[in-house]
PDB file of C-alpha atoms in Angstrom:
ATOM      1  CA  MET A   1       0.316   0.295   0.145  1.00  0.00           C
ATOM      2  CA  ARG A   2       1.436   3.426  -0.851  1.00  0.00           C
ATOM      3  CA  THR A   3       1.381   6.251   2.102  1.00  0.00           C
ATOM      4  CA  ALA A   4      -0.071   9.564   2.020  1.00  0.00           C
ATOM      5  CA  SER A   5       1.609  12.679   3.083  1.00  0.00           C
ATOM      6  CA  ALA A   6      -0.118  15.950   4.070  1.00  0.00           C
ATOM      7  CA  ARG A   7      -0.377  18.883   1.114  1.00  0.00           C
ATOM      8  CA  ARG A   8      -1.439  21.938   0.590  1.00  0.00           C
ATOM      9  CA  TYR A   9      -3.001  23.428  -2.062  1.00  0.00           C
ATOM     10  CA  LEU A  10      -4.311  27.135  -3.329  1.00  0.00           C
ATOM     11  CA  MET A  11      -7.416  27.108  -4.965  1.00  0.00           C
ATOM     12  CA  CYS A  12      -9.991  29.087  -5.763  1.00  0.00           C
ATOM     13  CA  PRO A  13     -13.838  29.146  -5.875  1.00  0.00           C
ATOM     14  CA  PRO A  14     -15.475  29.244  -9.427  1.00  0.00           C
ATOM     15  CA  ALA A  15     -17.801  32.358  -8.240  1.00  0.00           C
ATOM     16  CA  HIS A  16     -17.509  34.162 -11.331  1.00  0.00           C
ATOM     17  CA  PHE A  17     -16.501  30.812 -14.045  1.00  0.00           C
ATOM     18  CA  ALA A  18     -18.139  31.276 -17.108  1.00  0.00           C
ATOM     19  CA  VAL A  19     -16.989  30.702 -20.350  1.00  0.00           C
ATOM     20  CA  THR A  20     -17.544  33.968 -22.325  1.00  0.00           C
ATOM     21  CA  TYR A  21     -14.205  33.080 -25.132  1.00  0.00           C
ATOM     22  CA  SER A  22     -12.356  30.157 -26.614  1.00  0.00           C
ATOM     23  CA  ILE A  23      -8.864  29.632 -25.790  1.00  0.00           C
ATOM     24  CA  ASN A  24      -8.539  26.014 -26.219  1.00  0.00           C
ATOM     25  CA  PRO A  25     -10.857  23.188 -27.806  1.00  0.00           C
ATOM     26  CA  TRP A  26     -12.859  22.407 -25.026  1.00  0.00           C
ATOM     27  CA  MET A  27     -14.222  25.593 -24.651  1.00  0.00           C
ATOM     28  CA  ASP A  28     -17.455  26.652 -26.368  1.00  0.00           C
ATOM     29  CA  PRO A  29     -18.851  30.109 -25.517  1.00  0.00           C
ATOM     30  CA  ALA A  30     -22.641  28.488 -26.961  1.00  0.00           C
ATOM     31  CA  LYS A  31     -22.649  25.658 -24.266  1.00  0.00           C
ATOM     32  CA  PRO A  32     -23.879  27.816 -20.884  1.00  0.00           C
ATOM     33  CA  VAL A  33     -22.427  27.086 -17.663  1.00  0.00           C
ATOM     34  CA  ASP A  34     -24.427  26.400 -14.798  1.00  0.00           C
ATOM     35  CA  LEU A  35     -22.748  28.293 -11.458  1.00  0.00           C
ATOM     36  CA  GLN A  36     -24.483  26.565  -9.024  1.00  0.00           C
ATOM     37  CA  LEU A  37     -23.335  23.354 -10.287  1.00  0.00           C
ATOM     38  CA  ALA A  38     -19.988  24.466 -10.854  1.00  0.00           C
ATOM     39  CA  LEU A  39     -19.430  25.254  -7.062  1.00  0.00           C
ATOM     40  CA  ALA A  40     -20.767  22.327  -6.143  1.00  0.00           C
ATOM     41  CA  GLN A  41     -18.902  20.157  -7.810  1.00  0.00           C
ATOM     42  CA  TRP A  42     -15.580  23.026  -6.678  1.00  0.00           C
ATOM     43  CA  GLU A  43     -16.895  22.522  -2.825  1.00  0.00           C
ATOM     44  CA  ASP A  44     -17.025  18.806  -3.069  1.00  0.00           C
ATOM     45  CA  LEU A  45     -13.282  18.373  -3.936  1.00  0.00           C
ATOM     46  CA  VAL A  46     -12.459  21.278  -1.461  1.00  0.00           C
ATOM     47  CA  ALA A  47     -14.115  18.997   1.455  1.00  0.00           C
ATOM     48  CA  ARG A  48     -12.711  15.850   0.150  1.00  0.00           C
ATOM     49  CA  GLN A  49      -9.069  17.122  -0.515  1.00  0.00           C
ATOM     50  CA  ARG A  50      -9.313  18.687   3.502  1.00  0.00           C
ATOM     51  CA  SER A  51     -11.337  15.342   4.178  1.00  0.00           C
ATOM     52  CA  LEU A  52      -7.965  13.049   3.212  1.00  0.00           C
ATOM     53  CA  GLY A  53      -5.895  15.516   5.748  1.00  0.00           C
ATOM     54  CA  HIS A  54      -5.025  18.235   3.324  1.00  0.00           C
ATOM     55  CA  THR A  55      -4.726  21.870   4.177  1.00  0.00           C
ATOM     56  CA  VAL A  56      -6.915  24.058   1.201  1.00  0.00           C
ATOM     57  CA  GLU A  57      -5.984  28.103   1.285  1.00  0.00           C
ATOM     58  CA  LEU A  58      -8.302  30.047  -0.263  1.00  0.00           C
ATOM     59  CA  LEU A  59      -7.644  32.651  -3.554  1.00  0.00           C
ATOM     60  CA  GLU A  60     -10.385  35.593  -3.294  1.00  0.00           C
ATOM     61  CA  PRO A  61     -11.862  35.335  -6.701  1.00  0.00           C
ATOM     62  CA  ASP A  62     -12.071  38.352  -9.216  1.00  0.00           C
ATOM     63  CA  PRO A  63     -15.313  38.870 -11.524  1.00  0.00           C
ATOM     64  CA  ALA A  64     -13.073  40.177 -14.234  1.00  0.00           C
ATOM     65  CA  LEU A  65     -10.885  36.812 -14.201  1.00  0.00           C
ATOM     66  CA  PRO A  66     -13.836  33.665 -15.154  1.00  0.00           C
ATOM     67  CA  ASP A  67     -10.685  31.166 -15.474  1.00  0.00           C
ATOM     68  CA  MET A  68      -9.339  32.039 -12.026  1.00  0.00           C
ATOM     69  CA  VAL A  69     -11.113  28.591 -10.500  1.00  0.00           C
ATOM     70  CA  PHE A  70      -7.945  27.187 -12.353  1.00  0.00           C
ATOM     71  CA  ALA A  71      -5.537  28.082  -9.874  1.00  0.00           C
ATOM     72  CA  ALA A  72      -2.773  25.668 -11.166  1.00  0.00           C
ATOM     73  CA  ASN A  73      -1.671  27.474 -13.838  1.00  0.00           C
ATOM     74  CA  GLY A  74      -1.168  30.486 -12.043  1.00  0.00           C
ATOM     75  CA  ALA A  75       2.332  28.935 -10.699  1.00  0.00           C
ATOM     76  CA  LEU A  76       4.674  26.909  -9.820  1.00  0.00           C
ATOM     77  CA  VAL A  77       5.898  25.974  -6.170  1.00  0.00           C
ATOM     78  CA  VAL A  78       9.395  24.542  -5.346  1.00  0.00           C
ATOM     79  CA  ASP A  79      10.925  24.408  -1.626  1.00  0.00           C
ATOM     80  CA  GLY A  80       9.207  27.321  -0.927  1.00  0.00           C
ATOM     81  CA  ARG A  81      10.005  29.391  -3.835  1.00  0.00           C
ATOM     82  CA  VAL A  82       8.088  30.449  -6.195  1.00  0.00           C
ATOM     83  CA  LEU A  83       8.034  31.024 -10.135  1.00  0.00           C
ATOM     84  CA  GLY A  84       5.075  33.157 -11.501  1.00  0.00           C
ATOM     85  CA  ALA A  85       2.639  32.964 -14.369  1.00  0.00           C
ATOM     86  CA  ARG A  86       3.293  34.827 -17.474  1.00  0.00           C
ATOM     87  CA  PHE A  87       0.561  33.399 -19.286  1.00  0.00           C
ATOM     88  CA  ALA A  88       0.103  33.643 -22.841  1.00  0.00           C
ATOM     89  CA  TYR A  89      -3.605  34.532 -23.560  1.00  0.00           C
ATOM     90  CA  PRO A  90      -4.524  38.356 -22.265  1.00  0.00           C
ATOM     91  CA  GLN A  91      -7.724  37.277 -20.859  1.00  0.00           C
ATOM     92  CA  ARG A  92      -6.080  35.383 -18.270  1.00  0.00           C
ATOM     93  CA  SER A  93      -2.989  37.651 -17.841  1.00  0.00           C
ATOM     94  CA  GLY A  94      -4.515  39.436 -14.364  1.00  0.00           C
ATOM     95  CA  GLU A  95      -4.270  35.746 -12.902  1.00  0.00           C
ATOM     96  CA  ALA A  96      -0.443  36.516 -12.421  1.00  0.00           C
ATOM     97  CA  THR A  97      -1.031  39.502 -10.596  1.00  0.00           C
ATOM     98  CA  ALA A  98      -3.804  38.130  -8.272  1.00  0.00           C
ATOM     99  CA  GLN A  99      -1.535  35.508  -7.558  1.00  0.00           C
ATOM    100  CA  ARG A 100       1.690  37.319  -7.140  1.00  0.00           C
ATOM    101  CA  ARG A 101      -0.391  39.811  -4.226  1.00  0.00           C
ATOM    102  CA  TRP A 102      -1.115  36.645  -2.519  1.00  0.00           C
ATOM    103  CA  PHE A 103       2.103  35.073  -2.089  1.00  0.00           C
ATOM    104  CA  ARG A 104       3.265  38.240  -0.757  1.00  0.00           C
ATOM    105  CA  ALA A 105       0.908  38.441   1.711  1.00  0.00           C
ATOM    106  CA  HIS A 106       1.126  35.011   3.070  1.00  0.00           C
ATOM    107  CA  GLY A 107       4.573  34.786   3.586  1.00  0.00           C
ATOM    108  CA  PHE A 108       6.431  33.945   0.219  1.00  0.00           C
ATOM    109  CA  THR A 109       9.093  35.977   0.279  1.00  0.00           C
ATOM    110  CA  ASP A 110      10.940  34.493  -2.549  1.00  0.00           C
ATOM    111  CA  TYR A 111       9.160  35.084  -6.423  1.00  0.00           C
ATOM    112  CA  HIS A 112      10.763  35.551  -9.351  1.00  0.00           C
ATOM    113  CA  LEU A 113       8.617  37.067 -11.905  1.00  0.00           C
ATOM    114  CA  PRO A 114       8.949  35.469 -15.139  1.00  0.00           C
ATOM    115  CA  GLU A 115      10.242  37.160 -18.315  1.00  0.00           C
ATOM    116  CA  HIS A 116       9.001  33.865 -20.765  1.00  0.00           C
ATOM    117  CA  VAL A 117       5.649  32.312 -21.034  1.00  0.00           C
ATOM    118  CA  ASN A 118       5.107  29.794 -18.866  1.00  0.00           C
ATOM    119  CA  GLU A 119       1.631  29.157 -17.254  1.00  0.00           C
ATOM    120  CA  GLY A 120       2.404  27.617 -13.578  1.00  0.00           C
ATOM    121  CA  GLU A 121       1.157  23.740 -12.889  1.00  0.00           C
ATOM    122  CA  GLY A 122       0.141  23.216 -16.472  1.00  0.00           C
ATOM    123  CA  ASP A 123       3.153  23.009 -17.931  1.00  0.00           C
ATOM    124  CA  PHE A 124       5.304  21.870 -14.876  1.00  0.00           C
ATOM    125  CA  ALA A 125       4.922  19.003 -13.186  1.00  0.00           C
ATOM    126  CA  VAL A 126       7.480  18.002 -10.073  1.00  0.00           C
ATOM    127  CA  THR A 127       8.746  14.761  -9.537  1.00  0.00           C
ATOM    128  CA  ARG A 128      11.505  13.616  -6.576  1.00  0.00           C
ATOM    129  CA  SER A 129      14.493  14.892  -8.548  1.00  0.00           C
ATOM    130  CA  TRP A 130      13.201  16.512 -12.254  1.00  0.00           C
ATOM    131  CA  ILE A 131      10.722  19.092 -13.231  1.00  0.00           C
ATOM    132  CA  LEU A 132       8.649  17.410 -16.668  1.00  0.00           C
ATOM    133  CA  ALA A 133       8.328  20.532 -18.887  1.00  0.00           C
ATOM    134  CA  GLY A 134       5.806  21.016 -21.557  1.00  0.00           C
ATOM    135  CA  ARG A 135       5.296  22.931 -24.992  1.00  0.00           C
ATOM    136  CA  GLY A 136       4.040  23.535 -28.070  1.00  0.00           C
ATOM    137  CA  PHE A 137       0.439  25.365 -27.177  1.00  0.00           C
ATOM    138  CA  ARG A 138       1.030  27.690 -24.051  1.00  0.00           C
ATOM    139  CA  SER A 139       4.443  27.891 -22.100  1.00  0.00           C
ATOM    140  CA  SER A 140       7.327  28.843 -24.125  1.00  0.00           C
ATOM    141  CA  PRO A 141      10.877  26.638 -24.358  1.00  0.00           C
ATOM    142  CA  GLU A 142      12.509  29.797 -23.226  1.00  0.00           C
ATOM    143  CA  SER A 143      10.759  28.974 -19.714  1.00  0.00           C
ATOM    144  CA  HIS A 144      11.694  25.841 -19.026  1.00  0.00           C
ATOM    145  CA  ALA A 145      15.757  27.369 -18.942  1.00  0.00           C
ATOM    146  CA  GLU A 146      14.276  30.182 -16.389  1.00  0.00           C
ATOM    147  CA  ALA A 147      12.300  27.457 -14.137  1.00  0.00           C
ATOM    148  CA  GLN A 148      15.550  25.867 -13.965  1.00  0.00           C
ATOM    149  CA  GLU A 149      18.163  28.489 -13.644  1.00  0.00           C
ATOM    150  CA  TYR A 150      15.243  29.784 -10.850  1.00  0.00           C
ATOM    151  CA  LEU A 151      14.762  26.472  -8.817  1.00  0.00           C
ATOM    152  CA  GLY A 152      17.938  24.995  -9.408  1.00  0.00           C
ATOM    153  CA  ARG A 153      16.619  21.174 -10.344  1.00  0.00           C
ATOM    154  CA  PRO A 154      16.745  19.442 -13.583  1.00  0.00           C
ATOM    155  CA  VAL A 155      13.844  20.710 -16.146  1.00  0.00           C
ATOM    156  CA  ILE A 156      12.816  17.958 -18.689  1.00  0.00           C
ATOM    157  CA  GLY A 157      11.247  19.363 -22.047  1.00  0.00           C
ATOM    158  CA  LEU A 158       8.405  17.596 -23.404  1.00  0.00           C
ATOM    159  CA  ASP A 159       6.786  18.328 -26.738  1.00  0.00           C
ATOM    160  CA  LEU A 160       2.794  18.522 -26.641  1.00  0.00           C
ATOM    161  CA  VAL A 161       1.354  17.944 -30.283  1.00  0.00           C
ATOM    162  CA  ASP A 162      -2.322  17.418 -29.727  1.00  0.00           C
ATOM    163  CA  PRO A 163      -3.995  20.934 -28.821  1.00  0.00           C
ATOM    164  CA  ARG A 164      -6.824  18.651 -27.241  1.00  0.00           C
ATOM    165  CA  PHE A 165      -3.636  18.262 -24.503  1.00  0.00           C
ATOM    166  CA  TYR A 166      -2.282  21.974 -24.694  1.00  0.00           C
ATOM    167  CA  HIS A 167      -1.274  22.145 -21.010  1.00  0.00           C
ATOM    168  CA  LEU A 168       1.031  19.117 -20.267  1.00  0.00           C
ATOM    169  CA  ASP A 169      -1.376  18.823 -17.313  1.00  0.00           C
ATOM    170  CA  THR A 170      -4.073  17.168 -18.995  1.00  0.00           C
ATOM    171  CA  ALA A 171      -1.340  14.865 -20.723  1.00  0.00           C
ATOM    172  CA  LEU A 172       0.687  13.769 -17.189  1.00  0.00           C
ATOM    173  CA  CYS A 173       0.566  12.922 -13.543  1.00  0.00           C
ATOM    174  CA  VAL A 174       2.646  13.089 -11.147  1.00  0.00           C
ATOM    175  CA  LEU A 175       1.308   9.778  -8.838  1.00  0.00           C
ATOM    176  CA  ASP A 176       3.932  10.262  -5.781  1.00  0.00           C
ATOM    177  CA  ASP A 177       6.440  12.774  -5.874  1.00  0.00           C
ATOM    178  CA  SER A 178       8.945  10.972  -3.495  1.00  0.00           C
ATOM    179  CA  THR A 179      10.185   8.781  -6.394  1.00  0.00           C
ATOM    180  CA  ASP A 180      11.348   9.647 -10.507  1.00  0.00           C
ATOM    181  CA  THR A 181       9.559   6.443 -11.163  1.00  0.00           C
ATOM    182  CA  ASP A 182       5.013   6.976 -10.817  1.00  0.00           C
ATOM    183  CA  VAL A 183       3.364   8.794 -13.373  1.00  0.00           C
ATOM    184  CA  MET A 184       0.588   8.389 -15.523  1.00  0.00           C
ATOM    185  CA  TYR A 185       0.457   9.736 -19.094  1.00  0.00           C
ATOM    186  CA  TYR A 186      -1.254   9.576 -22.839  1.00  0.00           C
ATOM    187  CA  PRO A 187       1.419   8.856 -24.794  1.00  0.00           C
ATOM    188  CA  ALA A 188      -0.385  10.646 -28.079  1.00  0.00           C
ATOM    189  CA  ALA A 189      -0.323  13.708 -26.735  1.00  0.00           C
ATOM    190  CA  PHE A 190       3.554  14.080 -27.234  1.00  0.00           C
ATOM    191  CA  SER A 191       5.529  13.813 -30.077  1.00  0.00           C
ATOM    192  CA  PRO A 192       7.937  10.886 -30.784  1.00  0.00           C
ATOM    193  CA  GLY A 193      11.124  11.914 -29.758  1.00  0.00           C
ATOM    194  CA  SER A 194       8.933  13.073 -25.936  1.00  0.00           C
ATOM    195  CA  ARG A 195       7.443   9.612 -25.901  1.00  0.00           C
ATOM    196  CA  ASP A 196      10.707   7.835 -26.193  1.00  0.00           C
ATOM    197  CA  VAL A 197      11.834  10.502 -23.170  1.00  0.00           C
ATOM    198  CA  LEU A 198       9.001   9.425 -21.189  1.00  0.00           C
ATOM    199  CA  ALA A 199       9.330   5.547 -21.855  1.00  0.00           C
ATOM    200  CA  ARG A 200      13.269   5.415 -20.855  1.00  0.00           C
ATOM    201  CA  LEU A 201      12.363   7.754 -18.083  1.00  0.00           C
ATOM    202  CA  PHE A 202       9.060   5.694 -16.854  1.00  0.00           C
ATOM    203  CA  PRO A 203       9.342   2.427 -18.298  1.00  0.00           C
ATOM    204  CA  ASP A 204       6.380   1.606 -15.874  1.00  0.00           C
ATOM    205  CA  ALA A 205       4.085   3.972 -15.959  1.00  0.00           C
ATOM    206  CA  VAL A 206       0.511   3.814 -16.000  1.00  0.00           C
ATOM    207  CA  LEU A 207      -0.400   4.509 -19.740  1.00  0.00           C
ATOM    208  CA  ALA A 208      -4.200   6.070 -20.391  1.00  0.00           C
ATOM    209  CA  ALA A 209      -6.078   5.328 -23.204  1.00  0.00           C
ATOM    210  CA  GLU A 210      -7.643   7.999 -25.709  1.00  0.00           C
ATOM    211  CA  GLU A 211     -10.857   7.751 -23.702  1.00  0.00           C
ATOM    212  CA  ASP A 212      -9.857   8.439 -20.598  1.00  0.00           C
ATOM    213  CA  ALA A 213      -7.140  11.027 -21.581  1.00  0.00           C
ATOM    214  CA  LEU A 214     -10.547  12.502 -23.065  1.00  0.00           C
ATOM    215  CA  ALA A 215     -12.397  12.395 -19.958  1.00  0.00           C
ATOM    216  CA  LEU A 216      -9.363  14.284 -18.589  1.00  0.00           C
ATOM    217  CA  GLY A 217      -8.422  11.510 -16.364  1.00  0.00           C
ATOM    218  CA  LEU A 218      -4.701  13.121 -16.357  1.00  0.00           C
ATOM    219  CA  ASN A 219      -5.757  16.401 -15.098  1.00  0.00           C
ATOM    220  CA  ALA A 220      -5.182  14.236 -11.261  1.00  0.00           C
ATOM    221  CA  VAL A 221      -4.147  15.006  -7.814  1.00  0.00           C
ATOM    222  CA  SER A 222      -2.256  12.675  -6.326  1.00  0.00           C
ATOM    223  CA  ASP A 223      -0.863  13.055  -2.525  1.00  0.00           C
ATOM    224  CA  GLY A 224       1.268   9.885  -2.869  1.00  0.00           C
ATOM    225  CA  ARG A 225      -1.791   6.839  -2.581  1.00  0.00           C
ATOM    226  CA  HIS A 226      -5.084   8.529  -3.098  1.00  0.00           C
ATOM    227  CA  VAL A 227      -5.560  10.162  -6.656  1.00  0.00           C
ATOM    228  CA  LEU A 228      -8.238  12.490  -6.908  1.00  0.00           C
ATOM    229  CA  LEU A 229      -9.329  12.242 -11.068  1.00  0.00           C
ATOM    230  CA  PRO A 230     -12.326  12.984 -12.807  1.00  0.00           C
ATOM    231  CA  GLN A 231     -15.343  10.271 -12.685  1.00  0.00           C
ATOM    232  CA  GLY A 232     -15.506   9.609 -16.578  1.00  0.00           C
ATOM    233  CA  ALA A 233     -11.910   8.618 -16.684  1.00  0.00           C
ATOM    234  CA  ALA A 234     -13.436   4.535 -14.862  1.00  0.00           C
ATOM    235  CA  GLY A 235     -10.150   3.173 -17.195  1.00  0.00           C
ATOM    236  CA  LEU A 236      -7.505   4.743 -14.955  1.00  0.00           C
ATOM    237  CA  ALA A 237      -8.928   3.169 -11.902  1.00  0.00           C
ATOM    238  CA  ALA A 238      -7.842  -0.683 -12.583  1.00  0.00           C
ATOM    239  CA  PRO A 239      -4.272   0.079 -13.656  1.00  0.00           C
ATOM    240  CA  LEU A 240      -3.470   2.860 -10.737  1.00  0.00           C
ATOM    241  CA  ARG A 241      -5.203   0.264  -8.155  1.00  0.00           C
ATOM    242  CA  ALA A 242      -2.671  -2.483  -9.277  1.00  0.00           C
ATOM    243  CA  ARG A 243       0.343  -0.059  -7.879  1.00  0.00           C
ATOM    244  CA  GLY A 244      -0.780   0.319  -5.061  1.00  0.00           C
ATOM    245  CA  PHE A 245      -3.069   3.354  -5.432  1.00  0.00           C
ATOM    246  CA  GLU A 246      -6.500   4.407  -4.327  1.00  0.00           C
ATOM    247  CA  PRO A 247      -8.456   6.172  -6.871  1.00  0.00           C
ATOM    248  CA  ILE A 248     -11.055   8.555  -5.861  1.00  0.00           C
ATOM    249  CA  PRO A 249     -13.477   9.561  -8.726  1.00  0.00           C
ATOM    250  CA  MET A 250     -14.329  13.259  -8.806  1.00  0.00           C
ATOM    251  CA  ASP A 251     -17.008  14.706 -10.245  1.00  0.00           C
ATOM    252  CA  LEU A 252     -16.296  18.326 -12.172  1.00  0.00           C
ATOM    253  CA  THR A 253     -18.178  18.267 -15.683  1.00  0.00           C
ATOM    254  CA  GLU A 254     -18.165  21.920 -15.610  1.00  0.00           C
ATOM    255  CA  LEU A 255     -15.313  22.875 -14.927  1.00  0.00           C
ATOM    256  CA  LEU A 256     -14.843  20.442 -17.660  1.00  0.00           C
ATOM    257  CA  LYS A 257     -16.559  23.229 -20.193  1.00  0.00           C
ATOM    258  CA  GLY A 258     -13.073  25.277 -19.583  1.00  0.00           C
ATOM    259  CA  GLY A 259     -11.197  22.942 -20.475  1.00  0.00           C
ATOM    260  CA  GLY A 260     -10.008  21.748 -16.703  1.00  0.00           C
ATOM    261  CA  SER A 261     -10.946  19.218 -13.402  1.00  0.00           C
ATOM    262  CA  VAL A 262      -8.829  18.743 -10.445  1.00  0.00           C
ATOM    263  CA  LYS A 263      -5.683  19.265 -11.366  1.00  0.00           C
ATOM    264  CA  CYS A 264      -6.402  22.669 -12.777  1.00  0.00           C
ATOM    265  CA  CYS A 265      -8.188  23.280  -9.898  1.00  0.00           C
ATOM    266  CA  THR A 266      -5.524  23.148  -7.493  1.00  0.00           C
ATOM    267  CA  LEU A 267      -2.004  24.422  -6.878  1.00  0.00           C
ATOM    268  CA  GLU A 268       0.609  22.650  -4.514  1.00  0.00           C
ATOM    269  CA  LEU A 269       2.312  25.033  -2.405  1.00  0.00           C
ATOM    270  CA  ARG A 270       5.405  22.903  -1.869  1.00  0.00           C
ATOM    271  CA  ASP A 271       7.003  25.130   0.795  1.00  0.00           C
TER     272      ASP A 271
END
C-alpha cells in the first residue's frame, strides 16, 4: 500500500466562472455553464481534499477573471520558491497578478517574476528529482531554462502535439513525487521524441487510453496514495489500484467546459 503525505494547496472558488471566450478546444461559449453546479462540484473537491488531511488555502476570485478557478496555472512552487506565471493569452494575464499579491501577503518572499511565457503547474510537473515541462501550445521553450535556473532542479522538456491536450497537466500526472518512477500519461499527446523520453524515464508508467485522456483523467492530483481524478476516466481505476494507489473519482463536469478538472483547480504549495 502506498503512503500518503499531507499537502497544502491553493484553490479559488468558481464564483465567477463562465465560458465567454475560447482559448482551448474544450471551450465553447455557446454551451452555458451551470454556475451553482460548478460551485457545488468545486466545494466537493475542497471537502474531499480536507477530509484526506490536506490544507486548502483560498484565493479570492475576481469577477473580471472567469478562469481563476484554474489556480494551478498561476504559479509553480518548489521548496518555498515561487515561479510566477506569464499567461499566453491576455484574457488570463490578470490571474498572475492576483496570485502574486496572494503569495506576497502570505509570506512567500522568494518570488520570481518570469520573463518568458509559462502557465505554472499547467505545464510543470514535479517529481523527486526533476521538473517535467510541457511546451508547444502555451508555455514557451525559453521558460524551461528560466525555471531550471531559478529553482535549481533539472527541467526535462516535453513537446505536446495534440491541441486537446494543450497543457502538460492534461496529458501527464505525477502519482508519487517522492520517487522518479510513478507517473501516468497519454502517449499520443506527445511528439515521438518526447514519447521516447517518457518511456525511458518511466518504463512502468500507467498509460492512459484515449477515452480516459479525453475525460481529462490525467488532470488529477495525487498525495502519494489517493488519486483524485475525473469520474469519467473509469479505465484508469484498475491500473492505479494494481500499483497500490487509491483512485477517488470526482465530478467536475461543469469545469470541464473550461478545459480543466481536478489538477487545474489545485496549485500545490511546496513550502
